[in-house]
Short mmCIF file of C-alpha atoms in Angstrom, two decimals:
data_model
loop_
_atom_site.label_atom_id
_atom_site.label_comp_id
_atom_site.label_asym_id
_atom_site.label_seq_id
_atom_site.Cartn_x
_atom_site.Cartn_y
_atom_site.Cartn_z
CA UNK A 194 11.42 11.14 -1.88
CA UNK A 195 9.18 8.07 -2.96
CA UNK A 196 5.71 8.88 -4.77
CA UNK A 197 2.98 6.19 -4.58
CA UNK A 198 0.71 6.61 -7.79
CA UNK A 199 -2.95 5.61 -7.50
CA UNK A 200 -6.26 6.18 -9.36
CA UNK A 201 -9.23 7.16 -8.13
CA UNK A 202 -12.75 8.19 -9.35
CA UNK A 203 -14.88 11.59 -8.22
CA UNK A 204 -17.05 12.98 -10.65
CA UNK A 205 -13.77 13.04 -13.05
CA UNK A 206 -10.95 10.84 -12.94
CA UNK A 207 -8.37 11.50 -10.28
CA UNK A 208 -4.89 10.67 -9.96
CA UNK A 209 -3.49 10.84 -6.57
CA UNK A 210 0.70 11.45 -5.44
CA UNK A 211 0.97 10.13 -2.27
CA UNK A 212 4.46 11.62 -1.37
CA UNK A 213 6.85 10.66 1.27
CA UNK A 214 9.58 12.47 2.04
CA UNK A 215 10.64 16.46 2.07
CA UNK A 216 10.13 18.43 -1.09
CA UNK A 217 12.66 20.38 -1.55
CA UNK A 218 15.89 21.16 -3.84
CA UNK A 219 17.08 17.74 -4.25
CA UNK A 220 13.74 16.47 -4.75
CA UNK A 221 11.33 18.76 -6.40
CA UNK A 222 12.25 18.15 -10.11
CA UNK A 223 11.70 14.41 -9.44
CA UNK A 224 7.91 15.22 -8.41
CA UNK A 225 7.75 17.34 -11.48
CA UNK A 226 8.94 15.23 -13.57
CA UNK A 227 6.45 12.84 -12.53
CA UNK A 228 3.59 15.04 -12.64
CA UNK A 229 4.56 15.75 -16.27
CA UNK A 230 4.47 11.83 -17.08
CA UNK A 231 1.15 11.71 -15.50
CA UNK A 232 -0.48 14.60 -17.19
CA UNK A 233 0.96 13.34 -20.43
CA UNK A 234 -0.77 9.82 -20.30
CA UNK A 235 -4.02 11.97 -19.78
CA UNK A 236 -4.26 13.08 -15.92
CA UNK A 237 -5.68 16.59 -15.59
CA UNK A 238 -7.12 16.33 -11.82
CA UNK A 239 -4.30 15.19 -9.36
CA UNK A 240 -4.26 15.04 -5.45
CA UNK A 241 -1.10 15.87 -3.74
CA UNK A 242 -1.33 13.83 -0.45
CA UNK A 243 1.13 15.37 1.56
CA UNK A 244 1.01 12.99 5.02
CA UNK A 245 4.21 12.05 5.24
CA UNK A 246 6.15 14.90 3.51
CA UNK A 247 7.90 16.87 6.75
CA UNK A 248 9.28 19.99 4.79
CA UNK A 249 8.71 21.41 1.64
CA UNK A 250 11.03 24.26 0.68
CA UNK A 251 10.75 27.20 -1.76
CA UNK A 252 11.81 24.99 -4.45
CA UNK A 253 8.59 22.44 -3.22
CA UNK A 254 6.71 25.43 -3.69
CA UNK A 255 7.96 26.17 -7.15
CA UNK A 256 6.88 22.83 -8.17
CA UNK A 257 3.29 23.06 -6.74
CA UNK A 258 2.76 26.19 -8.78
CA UNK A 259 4.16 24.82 -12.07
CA UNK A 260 1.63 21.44 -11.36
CA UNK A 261 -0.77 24.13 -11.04
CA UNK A 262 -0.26 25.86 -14.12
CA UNK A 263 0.35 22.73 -16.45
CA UNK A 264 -2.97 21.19 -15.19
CA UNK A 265 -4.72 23.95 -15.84
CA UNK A 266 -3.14 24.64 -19.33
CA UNK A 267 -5.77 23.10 -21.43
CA UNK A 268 -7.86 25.70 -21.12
CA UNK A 269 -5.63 28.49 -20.14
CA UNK A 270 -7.86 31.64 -22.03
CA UNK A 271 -10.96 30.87 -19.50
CA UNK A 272 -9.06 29.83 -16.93
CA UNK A 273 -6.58 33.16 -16.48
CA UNK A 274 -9.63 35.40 -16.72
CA UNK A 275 -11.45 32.73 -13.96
CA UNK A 276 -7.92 33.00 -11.90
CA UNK A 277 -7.12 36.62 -11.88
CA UNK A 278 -11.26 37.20 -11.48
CA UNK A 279 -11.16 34.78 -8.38
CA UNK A 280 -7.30 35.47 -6.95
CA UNK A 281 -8.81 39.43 -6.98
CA UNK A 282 -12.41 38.76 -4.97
CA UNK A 283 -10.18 35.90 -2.81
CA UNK A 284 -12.35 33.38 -4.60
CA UNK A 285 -10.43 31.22 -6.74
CA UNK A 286 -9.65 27.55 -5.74
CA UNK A 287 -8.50 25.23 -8.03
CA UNK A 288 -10.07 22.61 -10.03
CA UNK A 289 -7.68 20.63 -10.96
CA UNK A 290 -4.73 20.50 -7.81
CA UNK A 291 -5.97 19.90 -4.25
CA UNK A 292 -3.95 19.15 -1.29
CA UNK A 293 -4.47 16.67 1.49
CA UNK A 294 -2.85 15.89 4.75
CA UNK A 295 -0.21 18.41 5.06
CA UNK A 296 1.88 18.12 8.31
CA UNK A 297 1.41 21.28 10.56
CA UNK A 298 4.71 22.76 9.39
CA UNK A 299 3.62 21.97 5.54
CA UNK A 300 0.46 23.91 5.77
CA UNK A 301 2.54 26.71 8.10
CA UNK A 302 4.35 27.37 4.80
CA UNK A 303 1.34 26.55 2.38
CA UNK A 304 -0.33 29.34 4.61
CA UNK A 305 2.40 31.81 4.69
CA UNK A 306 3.45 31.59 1.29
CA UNK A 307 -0.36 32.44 0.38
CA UNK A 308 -1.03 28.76 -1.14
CA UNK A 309 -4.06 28.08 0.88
CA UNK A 310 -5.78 31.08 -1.22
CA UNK A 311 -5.54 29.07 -4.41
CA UNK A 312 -5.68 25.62 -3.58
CA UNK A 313 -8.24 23.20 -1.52
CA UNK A 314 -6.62 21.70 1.21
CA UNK A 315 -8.32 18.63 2.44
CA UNK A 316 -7.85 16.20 5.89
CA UNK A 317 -10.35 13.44 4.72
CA UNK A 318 -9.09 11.59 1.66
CA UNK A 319 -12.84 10.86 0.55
CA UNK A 320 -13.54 14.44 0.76
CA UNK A 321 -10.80 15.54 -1.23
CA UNK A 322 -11.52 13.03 -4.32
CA UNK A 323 -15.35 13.72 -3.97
CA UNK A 324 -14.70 17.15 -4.61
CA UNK A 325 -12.91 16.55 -8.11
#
């Protein structure tokens, strides 16, 4: 798996993964280990663009939700009772992780594994930082 790093600006700062390659056992703790560099040297919005990633496994999955969690760990008293409020009504979407470009059988999973519920998922890369 090879992640491409860049920087972008919505109405916050944005960092953006663009990932190549499946996410799965072998790779996963690479992207989180990256994600946990970035969000130490200050990154607390990040886009996952997931174009050219073919398969992400349950593993993959594990490491979405743990991005998820760390990003949103600066404010974690407001945010649980905004995320259980929002997972109950079917409302919540998160601030801080969005999605763009998953292949058809990466948003089959994102979909069935109930991902989608939580987390933006965008096609147009403008879109997606414009609504950080």
């Amino acid at each position: 798996m090879i992640i491409q790093v860049s920087q972008e600006q919505g109405r916050v700062p944005v960092t953006v993964f663009h990932i190549e390659g499946e996410i799965a056992a072998e790779s996963a703790e690479s992207l989180q280990e990256q994600a946990e560099e970035a969000f130490g040297a200050g990154t607390r919005h990040l886009l996952l663009d997931l174009a050219d990633v073919p398969y992400v496994s349950s593993a993959g999955l594990r490491v979405i939700h743990h991005i998820l969690m760390m990003l949103r760990s600066d404010a974690p008293q407001r945010e649980e009772k905004e995320m259980r409020k929002g997972i109950a009504a079917g409302t919540y979407k998160s601030s801080h992780l969005k999605l763009l470009n998953p292949s058809g059988n990466v948003l089959r999973v994102l979909t069935q594994s109930g991902y989608d519920m939580f987390l933006e998922i965008y096609t147009k890369r403008k879109q997606a930082i414009a609504s950080f």
